Amino acid sequence: MSSKFSQLVDSAQEFLPLLPWGVEFEKDKFLRPDFTSLDVVSFASSGIPAGINIPNYDEIRQNEGFKNVSLGNVLSAASQDKRVTFLTTTEDQGDFTDLRGKAFEVQVGLHELLGHRSGKLFSKDKNGVFNFEQDKVINPLTGDKISSWYNPGETWDTQFSTIASTYEECRAECVGIYLSTDRNILRIFGYEGAEAEDIMYVNWLSMLRAGLIALEFYTPETKKWRQAHMQARYVILRVLMDSDTPVFNIESVTGSDGKPDLLIRFDRNKLETIAKPVIGEFLNKL
């Protein structure tokens, strides 16, 4: 795993331009992150992460770099749960069971190494100096010049407050599924041909399913989410659900136990033609 992720980092400057924003929205210099894969003996938490990206101080991350830690045995353990809910066809069930571990490895690598790594925070220092060409850079959503930036003392967390973590996790997850369609990236992980196509599909299917499962972490009484990653995945589900051309649907059915159930039907033929452009547009807005 370490060799795959290291190769992904080495090729980052090839893959970052594939993201749906211009080079002016990327850091001036690629700061190669330190990467380590660890096996965990114990982890005192109600939810064990598959990867960790540190530090959380944006100024350090942007100017000095950051570290990535992958918890290797969490990746393998996460794919051993045989219970597969919300999937319809025997083919989807089989592909998901067989390939979700491999797809998850690809998603974690892209999420941590290129998701959290990508993008630049525009700022002005105490001397009034901008870290971008303020008179030239254009907002792709409005066509106007950039009109806001971080001033001294302002950080991502101070500006976005309670949604800061969810916002960033949503961005990183979107980068993961968006770039997982690139065959050169899949080749780094050792997948080509039909297997690569199936892993790509399972990764997107996993994200849709995760968005549905994420509702377990929403409290209707307070209208609050209890976990940033889960809220982020639900947002991705809704973005794809609300696209002009549907790429999937969720059916309300009666399960084999006689109780109400839900099933996801995802049209894999629309993955690259419709779903990917929708996420690309959403990424640009994020």
Short mmCIF file of C-alpha atoms in Angstrom, two decimals:
data_model
loop_
_atom_site.label_atom_id
_atom_site.label_comp_id
_atom_site.label_asym_id
_atom_site.label_seq_id
_atom_site.Cartn_x
_atom_site.Cartn_y
_atom_site.Cartn_z
CA MET A 1 0.00 0.00 0.00
CA SER A 2 2.79 2.42 0.90
CA SER A 3 4.40 2.01 -2.52
CA LYS A 4 1.09 2.68 -4.31
CA PHE A 5 0.36 5.79 -2.28
CA SER A 6 3.94 7.02 -2.68
CA GLN A 7 3.67 6.63 -6.45
CA LEU A 8 0.39 8.55 -6.36
CA VAL A 9 2.13 11.40 -4.53
CA ASP A 10 5.03 11.32 -7.01
CA SER A 11 2.51 11.74 -9.85
CA ALA A 12 0.45 14.41 -8.09
CA GLN A 13 1.56 17.21 -10.40
CA GLU A 14 0.25 15.15 -13.31
CA PHE A 15 -3.13 14.54 -11.70
CA LEU A 16 -3.91 17.83 -9.92
CA PRO A 17 -4.48 19.65 -13.27
CA LEU A 18 -7.30 17.16 -13.95
CA LEU A 19 -9.38 18.84 -11.25
CA PRO A 20 -12.04 21.26 -12.51
CA TRP A 21 -10.33 24.55 -11.66
CA GLY A 22 -7.44 26.53 -13.10
CA VAL A 23 -3.80 26.41 -11.99
CA GLU A 24 -4.23 29.80 -10.30
CA PHE A 25 -6.40 28.04 -7.71
CA GLU A 26 -3.59 25.63 -6.80
CA LYS A 27 -0.62 26.23 -4.54
CA ASP A 28 2.35 27.93 -6.20
CA LYS A 29 4.63 25.04 -5.34
CA PHE A 30 3.68 21.42 -4.77
CA LEU A 31 4.76 20.46 -1.27
CA ARG A 32 5.23 16.72 -1.30
CA PRO A 33 3.52 15.28 1.79
CA ASP A 34 5.13 12.75 4.04
CA PHE A 35 3.27 9.45 3.84
CA THR A 36 3.24 6.51 6.25
CA SER A 37 1.06 3.41 6.40
CA LEU A 38 0.57 2.01 9.91
CA ASP A 39 -1.13 -1.01 11.42
CA VAL A 40 -3.14 -0.04 14.49
CA VAL A 41 -3.19 -2.14 17.66
CA SER A 42 -5.93 -0.06 19.29
CA PHE A 43 -7.73 3.20 18.65
CA ALA A 44 -9.79 4.88 21.38
CA SER A 45 -12.66 6.28 19.39
CA SER A 46 -16.26 5.50 18.49
CA GLY A 47 -15.30 5.74 14.82
CA ILE A 48 -11.91 4.67 13.50
CA PRO A 49 -10.56 6.70 10.55
CA ALA A 50 -8.95 4.95 7.59
CA GLY A 51 -6.59 7.85 7.04
CA ILE A 52 -5.42 10.97 8.84
CA ASN A 53 -4.19 14.21 7.29
CA ILE A 54 -2.27 16.50 9.66
CA PRO A 55 -1.79 19.21 10.83
CA ASN A 56 -5.12 21.04 10.81
CA TYR A 57 -3.44 24.45 10.71
CA ASP A 58 -4.02 25.76 7.19
CA GLU A 59 -1.10 28.20 7.29
CA ILE A 60 1.31 25.34 7.98
CA ARG A 61 -0.32 23.05 5.42
CA GLN A 62 -0.18 25.70 2.71
CA ASN A 63 3.31 27.05 3.36
CA GLU A 64 5.22 24.15 4.93
CA GLY A 65 3.41 20.95 3.95
CA PHE A 66 1.61 18.18 5.77
CA LYS A 67 1.70 14.52 6.71
CA ASN A 68 -0.56 11.65 5.72
CA VAL A 69 -1.05 8.53 7.79
CA SER A 70 -2.99 5.58 6.41
CA LEU A 71 -4.23 3.06 8.96
CA GLY A 72 -3.65 0.00 6.81
CA ASN A 73 -5.43 -2.67 8.82
CA VAL A 74 -8.48 -0.42 9.16
CA LEU A 75 -8.77 -0.47 5.38
CA SER A 76 -8.72 -4.26 5.27
CA ALA A 77 -11.02 -4.66 8.29
CA ALA A 78 -13.56 -2.23 6.85
CA SER A 79 -14.06 -4.44 3.81
CA GLN A 80 -14.68 -7.67 5.77
CA ASP A 81 -18.22 -6.84 6.88
CA LYS A 82 -20.34 -9.09 4.65
CA ARG A 83 -23.62 -7.29 5.28
CA VAL A 84 -24.58 -5.39 2.14
CA THR A 85 -27.70 -3.27 2.43
CA PHE A 86 -29.57 -1.12 -0.07
CA LEU A 87 -28.17 -2.77 -3.23
CA THR A 88 -30.47 -4.31 -5.79
CA THR A 89 -29.07 -6.69 -8.37
CA THR A 90 -27.08 -9.83 -7.76
CA GLU A 91 -24.34 -8.29 -9.91
CA ASP A 92 -24.15 -5.17 -7.71
CA GLN A 93 -24.11 -7.33 -4.58
CA GLY A 94 -21.31 -9.48 -6.00
CA ASP A 95 -19.18 -6.62 -7.30
CA PHE A 96 -19.59 -4.67 -4.07
CA THR A 97 -18.63 -7.63 -1.89
CA ASP A 98 -15.63 -8.55 -4.04
CA LEU A 99 -14.26 -5.09 -4.83
CA ARG A 100 -15.25 -2.63 -2.10
CA GLY A 101 -11.94 -3.14 -0.28
CA LYS A 102 -9.95 -2.30 -3.41
CA ALA A 103 -12.24 0.61 -4.27
CA PHE A 104 -11.98 1.94 -0.71
CA GLU A 105 -8.18 1.87 -0.93
CA VAL A 106 -8.31 3.97 -4.11
CA GLN A 107 -10.78 6.40 -2.53
CA VAL A 108 -8.75 6.81 0.66
CA GLY A 109 -5.56 7.48 -1.31
CA LEU A 110 -7.19 10.10 -3.51
CA HIS A 111 -9.17 11.63 -0.64
CA GLU A 112 -6.16 12.04 1.65
CA LEU A 113 -3.28 12.68 -0.76
CA LEU A 114 -4.95 14.74 -3.50
CA GLY A 115 -8.26 15.78 -1.92
CA HIS A 116 -6.99 17.48 1.21
CA ARG A 117 -3.78 18.37 -0.62
CA SER A 118 -5.38 20.30 -3.47
CA GLY A 119 -6.51 23.90 -3.61
CA LYS A 120 -5.17 27.21 -2.39
CA LEU A 121 -6.54 29.60 0.22
CA PHE A 122 -6.33 33.15 -1.13
CA SER A 123 -5.04 35.53 1.54
CA LYS A 124 -3.59 38.96 2.25
CA ASP A 125 -0.86 39.30 4.87
CA LYS A 126 -0.37 42.05 7.43
CA ASN A 127 1.71 44.02 4.91
CA GLY A 128 -1.14 44.01 2.40
CA VAL A 129 0.56 41.51 0.11
CA PHE A 130 -1.67 38.97 -1.65
CA ASN A 131 -0.62 35.37 -2.25
CA PHE A 132 -2.34 35.47 -5.65
CA GLU A 133 -2.63 37.93 -8.53
CA GLN A 134 -5.61 39.81 -7.20
CA ASP A 135 -5.98 41.96 -10.32
CA LYS A 136 -5.95 38.99 -12.71
CA VAL A 137 -7.55 35.91 -11.14
CA ILE A 138 -11.17 35.47 -12.21
CA ASN A 139 -13.94 33.78 -10.24
CA PRO A 140 -15.12 31.02 -12.63
CA LEU A 141 -18.64 31.15 -11.22
CA THR A 142 -19.23 34.89 -11.71
CA GLY A 143 -16.70 35.95 -14.34
CA ASP A 144 -15.56 38.76 -12.03
CA LYS A 145 -12.28 39.30 -10.22
CA ILE A 146 -11.80 37.63 -6.84
CA SER A 147 -13.45 39.92 -4.30
CA SER A 148 -12.82 38.14 -0.98
CA TRP A 149 -9.87 36.49 0.73
CA TYR A 150 -8.50 35.61 4.15
CA ASN A 151 -7.21 38.57 6.10
CA PRO A 152 -4.59 38.34 8.88
CA GLY A 153 -5.94 36.28 11.78
CA GLU A 154 -8.67 34.65 9.72
CA THR A 155 -8.63 30.91 9.13
CA TRP A 156 -10.79 28.33 7.42
CA ASP A 157 -12.34 27.35 10.76
CA THR A 158 -13.05 30.90 11.92
CA GLN A 159 -14.81 31.73 8.67
CA PHE A 160 -16.79 28.52 8.14
CA SER A 161 -17.35 27.64 11.80
CA THR A 162 -19.54 24.57 12.34
CA ILE A 163 -19.56 23.50 8.69
CA ALA A 164 -15.78 23.83 8.17
CA SER A 165 -14.99 20.14 8.67
CA THR A 166 -17.97 18.94 6.63
CA TYR A 167 -17.14 21.34 3.80
CA GLU A 168 -13.53 20.15 3.55
CA GLU A 169 -14.44 16.47 3.86
CA CYS A 170 -17.04 16.89 1.13
CA ARG A 171 -14.42 18.47 -1.12
CA ALA A 172 -11.94 15.67 -0.47
CA GLU A 173 -14.56 12.96 -1.05
CA CYS A 174 -15.58 14.60 -4.32
CA VAL A 175 -11.95 14.75 -5.45
CA GLY A 176 -11.70 11.04 -4.66
CA ILE A 177 -14.64 9.88 -6.76
CA TYR A 178 -13.91 12.42 -9.52
CA LEU A 179 -10.31 11.26 -10.02
CA SER A 180 -11.14 7.58 -9.52
CA THR A 181 -12.34 7.57 -13.13
CA ASP A 182 -8.81 8.21 -14.40
CA ARG A 183 -7.29 5.04 -15.84
CA ASN A 184 -3.71 6.12 -15.12
CA ILE A 185 -4.54 6.52 -11.44
CA LEU A 186 -6.23 3.12 -11.35
CA ARG A 187 -3.15 1.67 -13.05
CA ILE A 188 -0.98 2.93 -10.18
CA PHE A 189 -3.10 0.80 -7.86
CA GLY A 190 -2.62 -2.18 -10.18
CA TYR A 191 -6.00 -2.20 -11.91
CA GLU A 192 -6.59 -2.20 -15.65
CA GLY A 193 -9.24 -3.23 -18.14
CA ALA A 194 -12.54 -4.62 -16.91
CA GLU A 195 -11.36 -4.80 -13.29
CA ALA A 196 -10.54 -1.07 -13.33
CA GLU A 197 -13.99 -0.29 -14.75
CA ASP A 198 -15.65 -2.36 -12.03
CA ILE A 199 -13.61 -0.74 -9.24
CA MET A 200 -14.53 2.70 -10.58
CA TYR A 201 -18.21 1.75 -10.53
CA VAL A 202 -18.05 0.19 -7.06
CA ASN A 203 -16.34 3.30 -5.68
CA TRP A 204 -19.17 5.53 -6.88
CA LEU A 205 -21.79 3.00 -5.79
CA SER A 206 -20.14 2.90 -2.35
CA MET A 207 -20.39 6.68 -2.09
CA LEU A 208 -24.11 6.62 -2.91
CA ARG A 209 -24.70 3.88 -0.36
CA ALA A 210 -22.62 5.76 2.23
CA GLY A 211 -24.75 8.84 1.65
CA LEU A 212 -27.87 6.86 2.47
CA ILE A 213 -26.31 5.18 5.52
CA ALA A 214 -25.15 8.63 6.67
CA LEU A 215 -28.71 9.43 7.74
CA GLU A 216 -28.01 7.35 10.86
CA PHE A 217 -25.82 10.26 11.96
CA TYR A 218 -28.50 12.93 11.58
CA THR A 219 -30.61 14.00 14.56
CA PRO A 220 -34.04 15.23 13.35
CA GLU A 221 -34.96 16.73 16.73
CA THR A 222 -32.03 19.16 16.64
CA LYS A 223 -31.57 19.18 12.85
CA LYS A 224 -27.87 18.55 13.34
CA TRP A 225 -25.32 16.11 11.96
CA ARG A 226 -23.07 14.28 14.38
CA GLN A 227 -20.26 13.38 11.98
CA ALA A 228 -18.58 15.52 9.30
CA HIS A 229 -17.76 12.71 6.86
CA MET A 230 -21.31 11.41 7.00
CA GLN A 231 -22.84 14.81 6.34
CA ALA A 232 -20.42 15.24 3.43
CA ARG A 233 -21.45 11.93 1.88
CA TYR A 234 -25.13 12.78 2.23
CA VAL A 235 -24.48 16.06 0.43
CA ILE A 236 -22.87 14.15 -2.46
CA LEU A 237 -25.88 11.83 -2.58
CA ARG A 238 -28.21 14.84 -2.82
CA VAL A 239 -26.10 16.57 -5.48
CA LEU A 240 -26.33 13.51 -7.71
CA MET A 241 -29.98 12.97 -6.81
CA ASP A 242 -30.86 16.54 -7.81
CA SER A 243 -28.99 16.52 -11.14
CA ASP A 244 -31.04 17.43 -14.21
CA THR A 245 -30.53 13.94 -15.62
CA PRO A 246 -30.98 11.24 -12.94
CA VAL A 247 -28.06 8.83 -12.58
CA PHE A 248 -29.66 6.70 -9.88
CA ASN A 249 -32.90 6.24 -8.02
CA ILE A 250 -33.86 4.96 -4.59
CA GLU A 251 -36.82 2.60 -4.47
CA SER A 252 -39.00 1.99 -1.44
CA VAL A 253 -39.67 -1.75 -1.18
CA THR A 254 -40.64 -4.43 1.29
CA GLY A 255 -37.61 -6.41 2.41
CA SER A 256 -37.32 -10.18 2.75
CA ASP A 257 -38.11 -9.74 6.45
CA GLY A 258 -41.42 -8.06 5.61
CA LYS A 259 -40.21 -4.65 6.79
CA PRO A 260 -39.82 -1.45 4.72
CA ASP A 261 -36.50 -1.22 2.87
CA LEU A 262 -34.70 0.98 0.34
CA LEU A 263 -32.79 -0.08 -2.76
CA ILE A 264 -30.32 1.95 -4.85
CA ARG A 265 -30.34 1.58 -8.63
CA PHE A 266 -27.27 3.24 -10.16
CA ASP A 267 -26.92 3.41 -13.95
CA ARG A 268 -23.22 2.71 -14.53
CA ASN A 269 -23.55 3.85 -18.15
CA LYS A 270 -24.13 7.40 -16.85
CA LEU A 271 -21.14 7.43 -14.49
CA GLU A 272 -18.65 9.23 -16.74
CA THR A 273 -21.10 11.00 -19.05
CA ILE A 274 -23.38 12.54 -16.42
CA ALA A 275 -22.34 11.78 -12.82
CA LYS A 276 -18.71 12.85 -13.20
CA PRO A 277 -19.53 16.24 -14.84
CA VAL A 278 -22.12 16.90 -12.12
CA ILE A 279 -19.53 16.30 -9.39
CA GLY A 280 -16.98 18.34 -11.34
CA GLU A 281 -19.33 21.31 -11.42
CA PHE A 282 -20.06 20.89 -7.72
CA LEU A 283 -16.33 20.67 -6.94
CA ASN A 284 -15.76 23.93 -8.78
CA LYS A 285 -18.40 25.60 -6.61
CA LEU A 286 -16.87 24.17 -3.44
#
